[in-house]
Structure formats: C-alpha cells, structure tokens
Amino acid sequence: MPGTSTLAVEVTHVSKNGFWLLLGDEELLLPFSEFPWFRQATIEQLSTVEWPSPDHLYWPLLDVDLSVESVRHPEDFPLVSAIAASPSLQRDAPQAARP
C-alpha cells in the first residue's frame, strides 16, 4: 500500500525576525510578528514541516496547521483569539479589583 504523498517543503533560513519556507519554487517569509506561535520554536520544530496538500502546511512537533494562503497574505487572516479578549483568561494579565 503506497504512503501518503507530500509536496516538497523546506525551511531555508531562520533569523530573529522570522523564517523562510521554500514551497516548490516559491520562497515565503513567516515573520514572527505575524506568526507568533513559532517565535519560541527550536530549529528542529520549525524544520519538521509537512506540505500534505497545495494549501495546507503542518508542523507536527508544534501541532500547528496553516493555510498556504495565510502565509502568502497574512493581512487577510488576522489573528483573533478569545483569550486575548478576556484578561481574566490570561495568566499574566492584572486582575480587575472586585468591589
């Protein structure tokens, strides 16, 4: 039984500001300002990336899934989080005084 086919993807460079992915013949920058969940990742975690379909990237060591379009056009995919909207859910956020 044949294995799952994956497309060629490679991390080509990592800097303090982000990292670059080579998807076939296209190189894309993932700046940490737009993709903060990669900021503390190790080189091994960043470079262990799969490209199982044309619009799907997966980092199994980080359990992160991204659309290729979100990497190409991060401005079209703003980061939205319920945790960020609720200070009571943030561990480091100051708590409001109770009456």
mmCIF file of N, CA and C in Angstrom:
data_model
loop_
_atom_site.group_PDB
_atom_site.id
_atom_site.type_symbol
_atom_site.label_atom_id
_atom_site.label_comp_id
_atom_site.label_asym_id
_atom_site.label_seq_id
_atom_site.Cartn_x
_atom_site.Cartn_y
_atom_site.Cartn_z
ATOM 1 N N MET A 1 0.840 -1.169 0.000
ATOM 2 C CA MET A 1 0.000 0.000 0.000
ATOM 3 C C MET A 1 0.892 1.242 0.000
ATOM 4 N N PRO A 2 0.716 2.157 -0.957
ATOM 5 C CA PRO A 2 1.573 3.339 -1.011
ATOM 6 C C PRO A 2 1.323 4.283 0.148
ATOM 7 N N GLY A 3 2.370 5.031 0.521
ATOM 8 C CA GLY A 3 2.248 6.013 1.597
ATOM 9 C C GLY A 3 1.561 7.275 1.114
ATOM 10 N N THR A 4 1.341 8.187 2.036
ATOM 11 C CA THR A 4 0.711 9.463 1.719
ATOM 12 C C THR A 4 1.700 10.331 0.956
ATOM 13 N N SER A 5 1.262 10.899 -0.142
ATOM 14 C CA SER A 5 2.106 11.778 -0.938
ATOM 15 C C SER A 5 2.170 13.151 -0.288
ATOM 16 N N THR A 6 3.377 13.712 -0.208
ATOM 17 C CA THR A 6 3.532 15.073 0.301
ATOM 18 C C THR A 6 4.345 15.873 -0.698
ATOM 19 N N LEU A 7 4.130 17.157 -0.744
ATOM 20 C CA LEU A 7 4.861 18.054 -1.619
ATOM 21 C C LEU A 7 6.157 18.458 -0.931
ATOM 22 N N ALA A 8 7.118 18.960 -1.709
ATOM 23 C CA ALA A 8 8.422 19.339 -1.161
ATOM 24 C C ALA A 8 8.347 20.694 -0.465
ATOM 25 N N VAL A 9 8.743 20.710 0.800
ATOM 26 C CA VAL A 9 8.808 21.943 1.584
ATOM 27 C C VAL A 9 10.091 21.913 2.400
ATOM 28 N N GLU A 10 10.712 23.082 2.562
ATOM 29 C CA GLU A 10 11.970 23.157 3.295
ATOM 30 C C GLU A 10 12.109 24.521 3.950
ATOM 31 N N VAL A 11 12.601 24.549 5.182
ATOM 32 C CA VAL A 11 12.960 25.797 5.836
ATOM 33 C C VAL A 11 14.360 26.146 5.334
ATOM 34 N N THR A 12 14.486 27.346 4.741
ATOM 35 C CA THR A 12 15.773 27.718 4.141
ATOM 36 C C THR A 12 16.590 28.681 4.990
ATOM 37 N N HIS A 13 15.941 29.416 5.887
ATOM 38 C CA HIS A 13 16.658 30.404 6.697
ATOM 39 C C HIS A 13 15.824 30.753 7.919
ATOM 40 N N VAL A 14 16.501 30.950 9.038
ATOM 41 C CA VAL A 14 15.834 31.385 10.269
ATOM 42 C C VAL A 14 16.607 32.587 10.798
ATOM 43 N N SER A 15 15.879 33.627 11.179
ATOM 44 C CA SER A 15 16.502 34.804 11.780
ATOM 45 C C SER A 15 15.721 35.182 13.036
ATOM 46 N N LYS A 16 16.144 36.235 13.711
ATOM 47 C CA LYS A 16 15.424 36.673 14.904
ATOM 48 C C LYS A 16 14.058 37.256 14.557
ATOM 49 N N ASN A 17 13.823 37.574 13.287
ATOM 50 C CA ASN A 17 12.560 38.181 12.865
ATOM 51 C C ASN A 17 11.568 37.204 12.242
ATOM 52 N N GLY A 18 12.022 36.012 11.869
ATOM 53 C CA GLY A 18 11.131 35.054 11.233
ATOM 54 C C GLY A 18 11.912 33.962 10.532
ATOM 55 N N PHE A 19 11.215 33.224 9.681
ATOM 56 C CA PHE A 19 11.885 32.177 8.920
ATOM 57 C C PHE A 19 11.274 32.069 7.533
ATOM 58 N N TRP A 20 12.052 31.465 6.619
ATOM 59 C CA TRP A 20 11.647 31.346 5.233
ATOM 60 C C TRP A 20 11.386 29.892 4.899
ATOM 61 N N LEU A 21 10.295 29.680 4.156
ATOM 62 C CA LEU A 21 9.919 28.357 3.672
ATOM 63 C C LEU A 21 10.056 28.322 2.161
ATOM 64 N N LEU A 22 10.624 27.250 1.644
ATOM 65 C CA LEU A 22 10.663 27.016 0.207
ATOM 66 C C LEU A 22 9.580 26.001 -0.104
ATOM 67 N N LEU A 23 8.556 26.447 -0.835
ATOM 68 C CA LEU A 23 7.448 25.591 -1.252
ATOM 69 C C LEU A 23 7.583 25.398 -2.752
ATOM 70 N N GLY A 24 8.131 24.266 -3.167
ATOM 71 C CA GLY A 24 8.410 24.070 -4.592
ATOM 72 C C GLY A 24 9.432 25.096 -5.032
ATOM 73 N N ASP A 25 9.039 26.009 -5.925
ATOM 74 C CA ASP A 25 9.957 27.065 -6.373
ATOM 75 C C ASP A 25 9.591 28.439 -5.813
ATOM 76 N N GLU A 26 8.735 28.480 -4.808
ATOM 77 C CA GLU A 26 8.303 29.731 -4.176
ATOM 78 C C GLU A 26 8.858 29.809 -2.755
ATOM 79 N N GLU A 27 9.513 30.921 -2.423
ATOM 80 C CA GLU A 27 10.024 31.109 -1.070
ATOM 81 C C GLU A 27 9.169 32.148 -0.349
ATOM 82 N N LEU A 28 8.714 31.801 0.848
ATOM 83 C CA LEU A 28 7.814 32.654 1.619
ATOM 84 C C LEU A 28 8.400 32.947 2.991
ATOM 85 N N LEU A 29 8.246 34.190 3.433
ATOM 86 C CA LEU A 29 8.678 34.609 4.768
ATOM 87 C C LEU A 29 7.528 34.462 5.746
ATOM 88 N N LEU A 30 7.804 33.883 6.895
ATOM 89 C CA LEU A 30 6.863 33.831 8.005
ATOM 90 C C LEU A 30 7.445 34.679 9.128
ATOM 91 N N PRO A 31 7.099 35.973 9.182
ATOM 92 C CA PRO A 31 7.626 36.825 10.256
ATOM 93 C C PRO A 31 6.980 36.449 11.594
ATOM 94 N N PHE A 32 7.776 36.453 12.650
ATOM 95 C CA PHE A 32 7.256 36.108 13.969
ATOM 96 C C PHE A 32 6.183 37.100 14.422
ATOM 97 N N SER A 33 6.212 38.323 13.911
ATOM 98 C CA SER A 33 5.176 39.289 14.272
ATOM 99 C C SER A 33 3.809 38.863 13.745
ATOM 100 N N GLU A 34 3.781 38.149 12.633
ATOM 101 C CA GLU A 34 2.524 37.663 12.050
ATOM 102 C C GLU A 34 2.187 36.234 12.478
ATOM 103 N N PHE A 35 3.222 35.460 12.851
ATOM 104 C CA PHE A 35 3.058 34.053 13.221
ATOM 105 C C PHE A 35 3.763 33.801 14.560
ATOM 106 N N PRO A 36 3.235 34.387 15.650
ATOM 107 C CA PRO A 36 3.944 34.383 16.940
ATOM 108 C C PRO A 36 4.130 33.005 17.567
ATOM 109 N N TRP A 37 3.329 32.016 17.214
ATOM 110 C CA TRP A 37 3.461 30.694 17.830
ATOM 111 C C TRP A 37 4.756 30.002 17.417
ATOM 112 N N PHE A 38 5.485 30.543 16.422
ATOM 113 C CA PHE A 38 6.773 29.973 16.017
ATOM 114 C C PHE A 38 7.952 30.651 16.722
ATOM 115 N N ARG A 39 7.730 31.760 17.402
ATOM 116 C CA ARG A 39 8.820 32.565 17.968
ATOM 117 C C ARG A 39 9.736 31.759 18.902
ATOM 118 N N GLN A 40 9.194 30.909 19.746
ATOM 119 C CA GLN A 40 9.994 30.158 20.711
ATOM 120 C C GLN A 40 10.329 28.743 20.238
ATOM 121 N N ALA A 41 10.003 28.416 18.995
ATOM 122 C CA ALA A 41 10.243 27.068 18.472
ATOM 123 C C ALA A 41 11.731 26.834 18.238
ATOM 124 N N THR A 42 12.135 25.586 18.376
ATOM 125 C CA THR A 42 13.511 25.200 18.068
ATOM 126 C C THR A 42 13.656 25.051 16.549
ATOM 127 N N ILE A 43 14.897 24.982 16.098
ATOM 128 C CA ILE A 43 15.161 24.748 14.670
ATOM 129 C C ILE A 43 14.532 23.425 14.241
ATOM 130 N N GLU A 44 14.652 22.405 15.063
ATOM 131 C CA GLU A 44 14.049 21.113 14.737
ATOM 132 C C GLU A 44 12.532 21.230 14.591
ATOM 133 N N GLN A 45 11.889 21.952 15.506
ATOM 134 C CA GLN A 45 10.436 22.115 15.431
ATOM 135 C C GLN A 45 10.027 22.895 14.177
ATOM 136 N N LEU A 46 10.785 23.933 13.835
ATOM 137 C CA LEU A 46 10.470 24.713 12.634
ATOM 138 C C LEU A 46 10.690 23.908 11.359
ATOM 139 N N SER A 47 11.785 23.168 11.329
ATOM 140 C CA SER A 47 12.143 22.464 10.092
ATOM 141 C C SER A 47 11.401 21.151 9.885
ATOM 142 N N THR A 48 10.704 20.687 10.914
ATOM 143 C CA THR A 48 9.869 19.494 10.749
ATOM 144 C C THR A 48 8.500 19.968 10.303
ATOM 145 N N VAL A 49 8.389 20.170 8.994
ATOM 146 C CA VAL A 49 7.168 20.713 8.404
ATOM 147 C C VAL A 49 6.739 19.816 7.254
ATOM 148 N N GLU A 50 5.445 19.651 7.129
ATOM 149 C CA GLU A 50 4.867 18.833 6.065
ATOM 150 C C GLU A 50 3.971 19.710 5.198
ATOM 151 N N TRP A 51 3.854 19.344 3.929
ATOM 152 C CA TRP A 51 3.011 20.051 2.967
ATOM 153 C C TRP A 51 2.123 19.014 2.294
ATOM 154 N N PRO A 52 1.110 18.529 3.014
ATOM 155 C CA PRO A 52 0.310 17.407 2.525
ATOM 156 C C PRO A 52 -0.608 17.722 1.350
ATOM 157 N N SER A 53 -0.958 18.994 1.165
ATOM 158 C CA SER A 53 -1.794 19.380 0.027
ATOM 159 C C SER A 53 -1.412 20.805 -0.377
ATOM 160 N N PRO A 54 -1.809 21.249 -1.558
ATOM 161 C CA PRO A 54 -1.362 22.558 -2.044
ATOM 162 C C PRO A 54 -1.643 23.741 -1.116
ATOM 163 N N ASP A 55 -2.683 23.699 -0.293
ATOM 164 C CA ASP A 55 -2.978 24.827 0.596
ATOM 165 C C ASP A 55 -2.892 24.465 2.076
ATOM 166 N N HIS A 56 -2.105 23.443 2.417
ATOM 167 C CA HIS A 56 -2.039 23.008 3.814
ATOM 168 C C HIS A 56 -0.596 22.742 4.226
ATOM 169 N N LEU A 57 -0.160 23.436 5.277
ATOM 170 C CA LEU A 57 1.138 23.199 5.903
ATOM 171 C C LEU A 57 0.895 22.695 7.316
ATOM 172 N N TYR A 58 1.767 21.785 7.779
ATOM 173 C CA TYR A 58 1.599 21.220 9.118
ATOM 174 C C TYR A 58 2.956 21.033 9.775
ATOM 175 N N TRP A 59 3.086 21.528 10.998
ATOM 176 C CA TRP A 59 4.268 21.337 11.838
ATOM 177 C C TRP A 59 3.881 20.351 12.937
ATOM 178 N N PRO A 60 4.163 19.060 12.779
ATOM 179 C CA PRO A 60 3.710 18.059 13.747
ATOM 180 C C PRO A 60 4.313 18.217 15.143
ATOM 181 N N LEU A 61 5.539 18.695 15.257
ATOM 182 C CA LEU A 61 6.153 18.849 16.579
ATOM 183 C C LEU A 61 5.568 20.032 17.349
ATOM 184 N N LEU A 62 4.897 20.928 16.647
ATOM 185 C CA LEU A 62 4.255 22.090 17.275
ATOM 186 C C LEU A 62 2.732 21.993 17.235
ATOM 187 N N ASP A 63 2.213 21.026 16.499
ATOM 188 C CA ASP A 63 0.777 20.867 16.264
ATOM 189 C C ASP A 63 0.173 22.159 15.721
ATOM 190 N N VAL A 64 0.830 22.710 14.693
ATOM 191 C CA VAL A 64 0.370 23.931 14.034
ATOM 192 C C VAL A 64 0.003 23.597 12.599
ATOM 193 N N ASP A 65 -1.197 23.985 12.203
ATOM 194 C CA ASP A 65 -1.686 23.868 10.829
ATOM 195 C C ASP A 65 -1.883 25.264 10.277
ATOM 196 N N LEU A 66 -1.432 25.495 9.044
ATOM 197 C CA LEU A 66 -1.650 26.784 8.392
ATOM 198 C C LEU A 66 -2.062 26.580 6.950
ATOM 199 N N SER A 67 -2.873 27.475 6.479
ATOM 200 C CA SER A 67 -3.179 27.562 5.059
ATOM 201 C C SER A 67 -1.997 28.258 4.378
ATOM 202 N N VAL A 68 -1.607 27.772 3.210
ATOM 203 C CA VAL A 68 -0.540 28.436 2.452
ATOM 204 C C VAL A 68 -0.958 29.869 2.128
ATOM 205 N N GLU A 69 -2.229 30.079 1.852
ATOM 206 C CA GLU A 69 -2.714 31.429 1.566
ATOM 207 C C GLU A 69 -2.540 32.365 2.755
ATOM 208 N N SER A 70 -2.632 31.843 3.974
ATOM 209 C CA SER A 70 -2.429 32.693 5.152
ATOM 210 C C SER A 70 -0.970 33.108 5.292
ATOM 211 N N VAL A 71 -0.058 32.315 4.741
ATOM 212 C CA VAL A 71 1.357 32.681 4.738
ATOM 213 C C VAL A 71 1.613 33.700 3.630
ATOM 214 N N ARG A 72 1.024 33.480 2.471
ATOM 215 C CA ARG A 72 1.187 34.418 1.356
ATOM 216 C C ARG A 72 0.575 35.785 1.666
ATOM 217 N N HIS A 73 -0.580 35.781 2.327
ATOM 218 C CA HIS A 73 -1.328 37.009 2.578
ATOM 219 C C HIS A 73 -1.809 37.068 4.034
ATOM 220 N N PRO A 74 -0.897 37.220 4.988
ATOM 221 C CA PRO A 74 -1.315 37.218 6.404
ATOM 222 C C PRO A 74 -2.281 38.354 6.740
ATOM 223 N N GLU A 75 -2.230 39.443 5.976
ATOM 224 C CA GLU A 75 -3.144 40.560 6.227
ATOM 225 C C GLU A 75 -4.612 40.166 6.012
ATOM 226 N N ASP A 76 -4.850 39.117 5.240
ATOM 227 C CA ASP A 76 -6.216 38.633 5.008
ATOM 228 C C ASP A 76 -6.695 37.666 6.089
ATOM 229 N N PHE A 77 -5.797 37.304 7.018
ATOM 230 C CA PHE A 77 -6.110 36.331 8.062
ATOM 231 C C PHE A 77 -5.663 36.883 9.410
ATOM 232 N N PRO A 78 -6.357 37.900 9.934
ATOM 233 C CA PRO A 78 -5.918 38.495 11.210
ATOM 234 C C PRO A 78 -6.008 37.491 12.350
ATOM 235 N N LEU A 79 -5.053 37.603 13.250
ATOM 236 C CA LEU A 79 -5.063 36.745 14.438
ATOM 237 C C LEU A 79 -6.189 37.192 15.355
ATOM 238 N N VAL A 80 -7.064 36.282 15.700
ATOM 239 C CA VAL A 80 -8.174 36.581 16.596
ATOM 240 C C VAL A 80 -8.190 35.493 17.652
ATOM 241 N N SER A 81 -8.251 35.912 18.904
ATOM 242 C CA SER A 81 -8.240 34.951 19.989
ATOM 243 C C SER A 81 -9.182 35.395 21.095
ATOM 244 N N ALA A 82 -9.995 34.479 21.572
ATOM 245 C CA ALA A 82 -10.884 34.789 22.695
ATOM 246 C C ALA A 82 -10.069 35.046 23.950
ATOM 247 N N ILE A 83 -8.923 34.405 24.075
ATOM 248 C CA ILE A 83 -8.080 34.597 25.255
ATOM 249 C C ILE A 83 -7.573 36.028 25.314
ATOM 250 N N ALA A 84 -7.150 36.569 24.177
ATOM 251 C CA ALA A 84 -6.649 37.941 24.148
ATOM 252 C C ALA A 84 -7.749 38.937 24.518
ATOM 253 N N ALA A 85 -8.984 38.587 24.235
ATOM 254 C CA ALA A 85 -10.089 39.500 24.512
ATOM 255 C C ALA A 85 -10.523 39.472 25.963
ATOM 256 N N SER A 86 -10.121 38.450 26.710
ATOM 257 C CA SER A 86 -10.564 38.309 28.085
ATOM 258 C C SER A 86 -9.376 38.287 29.044
ATOM 259 N N PRO A 87 -9.064 39.422 29.699
ATOM 260 C CA PRO A 87 -7.927 39.470 30.626
ATOM 261 C C PRO A 87 -8.010 38.422 31.729
ATOM 262 N N SER A 88 -9.200 38.020 32.126
ATOM 263 C CA SER A 88 -9.315 37.042 33.205
ATOM 264 C C SER A 88 -8.784 35.674 32.794
ATOM 265 N N LEU A 89 -8.669 35.443 31.474
ATOM 266 C CA LEU A 89 -8.150 34.160 30.996
ATOM 267 C C LEU A 89 -6.647 34.190 30.793
ATOM 268 N N GLN A 90 -6.042 35.365 30.892
ATOM 269 C CA GLN A 90 -4.609 35.493 30.693
ATOM 270 C C GLN A 90 -3.897 35.399 32.026
ATOM 271 N N ARG A 91 -2.933 34.511 32.086
ATOM 272 C CA ARG A 91 -2.225 34.260 33.333
ATOM 273 C C ARG A 91 -1.471 35.486 33.829
ATOM 274 N N ASP A 92 -0.850 36.254 32.930
ATOM 275 C CA ASP A 92 -0.031 37.389 33.342
ATOM 276 C C ASP A 92 -0.787 38.707 33.383
ATOM 277 N N ALA A 93 -2.060 38.703 32.985
ATOM 278 C CA ALA A 93 -2.825 39.945 32.964
ATOM 279 C C ALA A 93 -3.232 40.354 34.372
ATOM 280 N N PRO A 94 -3.181 41.645 34.671
ATOM 281 C CA PRO A 94 -3.631 42.072 36.001
ATOM 282 C C PRO A 94 -5.136 41.867 36.137
ATOM 283 N N GLN A 95 -5.532 41.454 37.286
ATOM 284 C CA GLN A 95 -6.965 41.220 37.540
ATOM 285 C C GLN A 95 -7.621 42.518 37.990
ATOM 286 N N ALA A 96 -8.831 42.718 37.545
ATOM 287 C CA ALA A 96 -9.595 43.911 37.945
ATOM 288 C C ALA A 96 -9.949 43.780 39.427
ATOM 289 N N ALA A 97 -9.961 44.922 40.087
ATOM 290 C CA ALA A 97 -10.337 44.916 41.515
ATOM 291 C C ALA A 97 -11.817 44.593 41.645
ATOM 292 N N ARG A 98 -12.141 43.805 42.638
ATOM 293 C CA ARG A 98 -13.521 43.433 42.887
ATOM 294 C C ARG A 98 -14.096 44.344 43.946
ATOM 295 N N PRO A 99 -15.370 44.736 43.798
ATOM 296 C CA PRO A 99 -15.974 45.622 44.800
ATOM 297 C C PRO A 99 -16.194 44.944 46.130
#
